[in-house]
Amino acid sequence: MDEKDLIKEAIKAREMAYIPYSKFGVGAALLAKDGRVFRGCNIENAAYPMTNCAERTAIFKAISEGVTEFSAMAVVADTDRPCSPCGACRQVIAELCGPEMDIILTNLKGDVLKVHSEDILPGAFLPKDLE
Ligand SMILES: O=c1ccn([C@H]2C[C@H](O)[C@@H](CO)O2)c(=O)[nH]1
Ligand SMILES: [Zn+2]
């Protein structure tokens, strides 16, 4: 699966967003090293802080299926700049996706910004800090 196809998967994931409060849909598509793709959308709740972002939905789906090795994730929203993951998602990405995963940030206009997971949360608190 190439980058364009992964972005298409994220766009499809966004269509499933449950967003009665913000009306702001986000889609993510997480490509596992075994070739499987896990789609995620944001899922909101009347108790607002319970909301789960698209990125974490995709990651938690994969982890819950026993899949732990990832090569790329695409994230899309209808934003002016390529959609930027929130701090909570950056923390989860840092722990569960490894330092070198490609993250393809994009928007519906087709702007693309590629980053690596290790670059989006400098100094992340990691499992080794608990040792
Ligand atoms: O990268 C992001 C940024 C925001 N959101 C969601 C959370 C909430 O449902 C809505 C507005 O913040 O967008 C994501 O899913 N991913
Ligand atoms: Zn988030």
XYZ file of N, CA, C and O and ligand atoms in Angstrom:
541
model
N 0.857 -1.202 0.000
C 0.000 0.000 0.000
C 0.885 1.242 0.000
O 1.745 1.391 0.856
N 0.681 2.119 -0.988
C 1.502 3.332 -1.030
C 0.820 4.477 -0.263
O -0.286 4.330 0.255
N 1.546 5.585 -0.226
C 1.090 6.741 0.562
C -0.291 7.254 0.104
O -1.157 7.555 0.927
N -0.486 7.294 -1.200
C -1.771 7.803 -1.721
C -2.926 6.907 -1.294
O -4.009 7.380 -0.924
N -2.701 5.605 -1.333
C -3.760 4.671 -0.930
C -4.043 4.777 0.570
O -5.190 4.662 1.007
N -2.986 4.998 1.352
C -3.190 5.126 2.800
C -3.989 6.405 3.110
O -4.857 6.399 3.989
N -3.726 7.454 2.363
C -4.504 8.694 2.535
C -5.976 8.430 2.173
O -6.892 8.892 2.865
N -6.187 7.673 1.109
C -7.580 7.330 0.732
C -8.270 6.565 1.853
O -9.465 6.769 2.127
N -7.538 5.676 2.496
C -8.105 4.928 3.632
C -8.477 5.879 4.773
O -9.513 5.713 5.421
N -7.625 6.867 5.022
C -7.920 7.838 6.089
C -9.156 8.668 5.736
O -9.985 8.971 6.609
N -9.297 9.012 4.475
C -10.479 9.779 4.042
C -11.747 8.934 4.237
O -12.780 9.436 4.697
N -11.651 7.649 3.923
C -12.809 6.764 4.155
C -13.099 6.643 5.658
O -14.263 6.634 6.078
N -12.059 6.549 6.447
C -12.234 6.443 7.907
C -12.960 7.680 8.439
O -13.828 7.584 9.322
N -12.619 8.828 7.920
C -13.220 10.094 8.389
C -14.742 10.095 8.203
O -15.463 10.727 8.980
N -15.209 9.396 7.177
C -16.661 9.356 6.920
C -17.421 8.715 8.083
O -18.633 8.898 8.214
N -16.739 7.945 8.912
C -17.387 7.268 10.034
C -17.339 8.082 11.332
O -17.843 7.628 12.373
N -16.732 9.266 11.288
C -16.556 10.053 12.514
C -17.901 10.298 13.205
O -18.903 10.614 12.555
N -17.899 10.127 14.532
C -19.080 10.403 15.349
C -18.829 11.749 16.026
O -18.083 11.843 17.004
N -19.413 12.802 15.425
C -19.003 14.162 15.792
C -20.201 15.095 15.998
O -20.256 16.187 15.420
N -21.183 14.683 16.828
C -22.360 15.542 16.991
C -22.032 16.883 17.640
O -22.810 17.839 17.496
N -20.929 17.007 18.341
C -20.625 18.226 19.104
C -19.709 19.160 18.327
O -20.045 20.319 18.106
N -18.589 18.680 17.881
C -17.651 19.572 17.169
C -17.956 19.674 15.682
O -17.568 20.642 15.041
N -18.622 18.685 15.118
C -18.823 18.586 13.656
C -17.494 18.573 12.899
O -17.431 18.915 11.718
N -16.426 18.235 13.593
C -15.091 18.246 13.000
C -14.609 16.808 12.859
O -14.192 16.170 13.829
N -14.702 16.296 11.656
C -14.350 14.897 11.429
C -12.865 14.717 11.142
O -12.252 15.516 10.413
N -12.309 13.675 11.713
C -10.902 13.321 11.468
C -10.852 11.840 11.112
O -11.597 11.025 11.680
N -9.988 11.511 10.179
C -9.781 10.107 9.816
C -8.314 9.749 9.928
O -7.435 10.585 9.666
N -8.058 8.516 10.319
C -6.681 8.016 10.384
C -6.639 6.631 9.757
O -7.635 5.889 9.802
N -5.511 6.313 9.174
C -5.303 4.955 8.643
C -3.896 4.535 9.036
O -2.918 5.217 8.710
N -3.833 3.433 9.763
C -2.572 2.944 10.320
C -2.155 1.695 9.548
O -2.892 0.699 9.523
N -0.997 1.774 8.910
C -0.496 0.640 8.123
C 0.448 -0.196 8.980
O 1.487 0.293 9.439
N 0.061 -1.444 9.201
C 0.906 -2.360 9.968
C 1.966 -2.960 9.049
O 1.801 -3.015 7.827
N 3.065 -3.426 9.662
C 4.148 -4.002 8.857
C 3.713 -5.263 8.134
O 4.294 -5.648 7.125
N 2.649 -5.918 8.638
C 2.141 -7.114 7.953
C 1.195 -6.759 6.801
O 0.625 -7.643 6.176
N 1.021 -5.460 6.537
C 0.195 -5.030 5.413
C -1.237 -4.695 5.762
O -1.963 -4.128 4.938
N -1.645 -5.049 6.993
C -3.026 -4.727 7.374
C -3.173 -3.231 7.607
O -2.232 -2.557 8.031
N -4.367 -2.722 7.341
C -4.653 -1.304 7.571
C -5.760 -1.198 8.609
O -6.800 -1.854 8.482
N -5.531 -0.388 9.625
C -6.531 -0.134 10.660
C -7.020 1.290 10.512
O -6.255 2.238 10.629
N -8.313 1.419 10.239
C -8.911 2.751 10.108
C -9.383 3.242 11.471
O -9.834 2.437 12.300
N -9.326 4.554 11.670
C -9.860 5.127 12.900
C -10.524 6.462 12.612
O -10.102 7.202 11.713
N -11.575 6.751 13.356
C -12.231 8.059 13.265
C -12.336 8.622 14.677
O -12.179 7.890 15.659
N -12.612 9.918 14.769
C -12.862 10.457 16.111
C -14.279 10.119 16.545
O -15.223 10.094 15.739
N -14.398 9.812 17.831
C -15.666 9.386 18.422
C -15.902 10.240 19.652
O -15.167 10.137 20.641
N -16.900 11.122 19.542
C -17.155 12.074 20.633
C -18.184 11.514 21.613
O -18.752 10.433 21.422
N -18.386 12.270 22.698
C -19.294 11.822 23.752
C -19.893 13.049 24.422
O -19.236 14.092 24.511
N -21.137 12.910 24.912
C -21.780 14.019 25.614
C -20.962 14.468 26.820
O -21.002 15.636 27.209
N -20.228 13.532 27.410
C -19.218 13.910 28.411
C -17.952 14.207 27.602
O -17.170 13.306 27.281
N -17.787 15.444 27.209
C -16.825 15.809 26.157
C -15.422 15.206 26.298
O -14.835 14.769 25.306
N -14.839 15.181 27.507
C -13.450 14.674 27.586
C -13.302 13.192 27.248
O -12.179 12.720 27.073
N -14.412 12.473 27.159
C -14.327 11.053 26.812
C -14.023 10.826 25.334
O -13.814 9.690 24.894
N -14.021 11.886 24.571
C -13.770 11.781 23.125
C -12.486 11.027 22.828
O -11.473 11.222 23.490
N -12.557 10.177 21.809
C -11.345 9.494 21.342
C -10.996 10.002 19.943
O -11.843 9.997 19.051
N -9.763 10.434 19.789
C -9.326 10.948 18.486
C -9.190 9.817 17.465
O -9.024 8.645 17.820
N -9.195 10.207 16.208
C -9.060 9.242 15.113
C -7.768 8.430 15.221
O -7.769 7.206 15.015
N -6.682 9.116 15.555
C -5.380 8.430 15.612
C -5.404 7.338 16.676
O -4.934 6.210 16.461
N -5.913 7.695 17.866
C -5.926 6.699 18.941
C -6.918 5.582 18.657
O -6.696 4.427 19.026
N -8.019 5.893 17.995
C -8.949 4.819 17.628
C -8.234 3.788 16.753
O -8.324 2.577 16.995
N -7.504 4.274 15.754
C -6.806 3.343 14.842
C -5.748 2.532 15.594
O -5.644 1.308 15.420
N -4.977 3.208 16.447
C -3.903 2.511 17.179
C -4.503 1.477 18.133
O -4.033 0.331 18.204
N -5.552 1.851 18.853
C -6.133 0.926 19.829
C -6.810 -0.257 19.132
O -6.795 -1.382 19.658
N -7.386 -0.024 17.963
C -7.940 -1.151 17.208
C -6.840 -2.159 16.881
O -7.003 -3.371 17.060
N -5.713 -1.649 16.406
C -4.618 -2.550 16.021
C -4.070 -3.303 17.237
O -3.928 -4.536 17.207
N -3.775 -2.569 18.291
C -3.201 -3.202 19.487
C -4.157 -4.268 20.025
O -3.745 -5.361 20.430
N -5.446 -3.966 19.981
C -6.426 -4.913 20.521
C -6.561 -6.165 19.665
O -7.122 -7.169 20.111
N -6.035 -6.102 18.447
C -6.018 -7.286 17.564
C -4.655 -7.974 17.597
O -4.373 -8.846 16.766
N -3.776 -7.540 18.494
C -2.473 -8.183 18.619
C -1.435 -7.689 17.631
O -0.375 -8.299 17.473
N -1.734 -6.594 16.943
C -0.803 -6.053 15.942
C -0.027 -4.902 16.574
O -0.631 -3.956 17.098
N 1.294 -4.984 16.532
C 2.111 -4.019 17.291
C 3.222 -3.359 16.467
O 3.959 -2.539 16.989
N 3.344 -3.751 15.197
C 4.434 -3.190 14.381
C 3.828 -2.391 13.239
O 3.057 -2.940 12.443
N 4.231 -1.136 13.151
C 3.603 -0.243 12.178
C 4.635 0.467 11.317
O 5.717 0.806 11.786
N 4.258 0.724 10.062
C 5.196 1.458 9.199
C 4.730 2.870 8.892
O 5.575 3.741 8.648
N 3.424 3.116 8.889
C 2.968 4.465 8.537
C 1.564 4.719 9.058
O 0.782 3.782 9.260
N 1.264 5.988 9.253
C -0.109 6.390 9.579
C -0.435 7.662 8.814
O 0.369 8.599 8.785
N -1.612 7.690 8.197
C -2.108 8.906 7.533
C -3.228 9.487 8.387
O -4.022 8.751 8.979
N -3.260 10.816 8.460
C -4.287 11.533 9.238
C -4.852 12.634 8.356
O -4.091 13.384 7.716
N -6.184 12.738 8.333
C -6.798 13.760 7.479
C -7.961 14.443 8.181
O -8.698 13.825 8.952
N -8.083 15.747 7.932
C -9.244 16.517 8.387
C -9.421 17.676 7.409
O -8.556 17.924 6.553
N -10.533 18.383 7.557
C -10.794 19.525 6.663
C -10.173 20.777 7.274
O -10.873 21.689 7.719
N -8.862 20.792 7.301
C -8.107 21.877 7.937
C -7.363 22.686 6.883
O -7.140 22.215 5.761
N -6.944 23.879 7.272
C -6.205 24.718 6.335
C -4.799 24.156 6.099
O -4.325 24.086 4.977
N -4.170 23.738 7.205
C -2.856 23.086 7.084
C -3.080 21.575 7.267
O -4.141 21.150 7.726
N -2.094 20.752 6.948
C -2.263 19.317 7.206
C -2.612 19.073 8.675
O -2.022 19.691 9.563
N -3.568 18.199 8.918
C -4.105 18.015 10.274
C -3.012 17.616 11.267
O -2.246 16.685 11.021
N -2.975 18.312 12.392
C -1.900 18.116 13.367
C -2.423 17.342 14.576
O -3.357 17.786 15.245
N -1.846 16.177 14.888
C -2.328 15.377 16.027
C -2.216 16.126 17.354
O -1.257 16.875 17.575
N -3.168 15.881 18.241
C -3.153 16.538 19.556
C -2.071 15.930 20.447
O -1.462 14.899 20.127
N -1.858 16.558 21.579
C -0.816 16.097 22.496
C -1.050 14.688 23.008
O -0.104 13.895 23.140
N -2.303 14.362 23.324
C -2.602 13.012 23.827
C -2.227 11.962 22.790
O -1.628 10.920 23.113
N -2.564 12.215 21.544
C -2.235 11.246 20.492
C -0.734 11.153 20.280
O -0.190 10.069 20.045
N -0.031 12.277 20.377
C 1.428 12.239 20.232
C 2.048 11.340 21.303
O 3.000 10.604 21.055
N 1.521 11.420 22.514
C 2.039 10.583 23.605
C 1.791 9.103 23.317
O 2.660 8.257 23.513
N 0.593 8.792 22.842
C 0.258 7.390 22.540
C 1.081 6.890 21.349
O 1.589 5.759 21.357
N 1.241 7.726 20.349
C 2.068 7.355 19.186
C 3.499 7.068 19.638
O 4.111 6.076 19.230
N 4.037 7.928 20.526
C 5.424 7.767 20.981
C 5.627 6.411 21.638
O 6.652 5.765 21.458
N 4.647 5.964 22.400
C 4.804 4.686 23.113
C 4.492 3.472 22.250
O 5.154 2.448 22.362
N 3.491 3.567 21.403
C 2.982 2.364 20.727
C 3.391 2.217 19.261
O 3.222 1.145 18.689
N 3.903 3.278 18.665
C 4.205 3.199 17.229
C 5.692 3.209 16.915
O 6.072 3.123 15.750
N 6.533 3.312 17.927
C 7.977 3.315 17.674
C 8.438 4.653 17.150
O 7.643 5.462 16.693
N 9.761 4.885 17.205
C 10.277 6.216 16.872
C 10.294 6.547 15.387
O 10.333 7.710 15.011
N 10.259 5.524 14.535
C 10.520 5.806 13.120
C 9.316 5.686 12.199
O 9.451 5.744 10.984
N 8.137 5.533 12.765
C 6.964 5.419 11.895
C 6.766 6.708 11.097
O 6.877 7.814 11.634
N 6.452 6.550 9.811
C 6.108 7.703 8.973
C 4.699 8.157 9.324
O 3.775 7.331 9.384
N 4.540 9.447 9.535
C 3.204 10.004 9.774
C 2.918 10.982 8.646
O 3.685 11.933 8.418
N 1.839 10.707 7.928
C 1.481 11.497 6.760
C 0.289 12.355 7.142
O -0.839 11.859 7.263
N 0.558 13.610 7.392
C -0.499 14.538 7.789
C -1.029 15.196 6.535
O -0.254 15.644 5.677
N -2.360 15.271 6.431
C -2.914 15.850 5.214
C -4.249 16.519 5.508
O -4.724 16.527 6.645
N -4.797 17.127 4.471
C -6.123 17.752 4.581
C -6.904 17.463 3.298
O -6.371 16.837 2.374
N -8.125 17.940 3.255
C -8.959 17.596 2.098
C -8.522 18.333 0.835
O -8.921 17.970 -0.272
N -7.691 19.369 1.000
C -7.147 20.069 -0.173
C -5.989 19.308 -0.801
O -5.526 19.653 -1.885
N -5.480 18.320 -0.059
C -4.376 17.526 -0.593
C -3.002 17.993 -0.172
O -1.995 17.478 -0.668
N -2.918 18.960 0.751
C -1.601 19.325 1.297
C -1.076 18.157 2.116
O -1.848 17.511 2.841
N 0.204 17.899 2.024
C 0.796 16.764 2.744
C 2.033 17.227 3.500
O 2.869 17.951 2.964
N 2.113 16.808 4.760
C 3.308 17.044 5.566
C 3.726 15.704 6.155
O 2.941 15.066 6.868
N 4.952 15.286 5.845
C 5.429 13.990 6.360
C 6.389 14.202 7.525
O 7.326 15.002 7.416
N 6.131 13.490 8.601
C 6.987 13.575 9.780
C 7.261 12.153 10.286
O 6.643 11.191 9.833
N 8.187 12.063 11.235
C 8.442 10.785 11.901
C 7.917 10.876 13.323
O 7.970 11.944 13.946
N 7.479 9.746 13.859
C 6.888 9.783 15.196
C 7.846 10.383 16.229
O 7.438 11.111 17.117
N 9.147 10.117 16.093
C 10.097 10.621 17.103
C 10.218 12.144 17.080
O 10.706 12.737 18.043
N 9.776 12.773 16.003
C 9.939 14.227 15.880
C 8.770 15.024 16.429
O 8.885 16.242 16.600
N 7.637 14.372 16.681
C 6.456 15.174 17.021
C 6.209 15.289 18.525
O 5.285 15.990 18.932
N 7.040 14.613 19.332
C 6.928 14.821 20.786
C 8.321 14.735 21.414
O 8.684 13.728 22.043
N 9.098 15.792 21.241
C 10.458 15.771 21.788
C 10.434 15.528 23.295
O 9.607 16.095 24.010
N 11.330 14.673 23.749
C 11.437 14.417 25.188
C 10.272 13.645 25.759
O 10.007 13.705 26.957
N 9.598 12.874 24.919
C 8.417 12.122 25.386
C 8.735 11.265 26.607
O 9.812 10.678 26.705
N 7.802 11.199 27.516
C 7.891 10.272 28.651
C 7.609 8.874 28.106
O 6.569 8.647 27.486
N 8.536 7.941 28.332
C 8.445 6.625 27.689
C 8.544 5.508 28.730
O 8.959 5.749 29.870
N 8.187 4.275 28.357
C 8.214 3.166 29.321
C 9.552 3.039 30.043
O 9.592 2.705 31.233
N 10.647 3.333 29.338
C 11.961 3.166 30.000
C 12.149 4.139 31.161
O 12.945 3.885 32.066
N 11.400 5.218 31.155
C 11.480 6.161 32.282
C 10.913 5.570 33.569
O 11.158 6.093 34.662
N 10.160 4.492 33.441
C 9.550 3.864 34.636
C 10.485 2.843 35.271
O 10.166 2.307 36.338
N 11.609 2.570 34.591
C 12.495 1.500 35.103
C 13.352 2.006 36.256
O 13.625 3.191 36.366
O -5.631 15.236 15.232
C -6.775 15.312 15.698
C -7.330 16.526 16.165
C -8.632 16.509 16.652
N -9.348 15.355 16.666
C -10.756 15.369 17.085
C -11.071 15.436 18.543
C -12.468 16.065 18.520
O -13.456 15.059 18.255
C -12.422 16.994 17.312
C -12.189 18.433 17.649
O -11.060 18.576 18.455
O -11.377 16.497 16.490
C -8.820 14.163 16.210
O -9.501 13.136 16.172
N -7.535 14.184 15.770
Zn -5.642 13.324 19.457
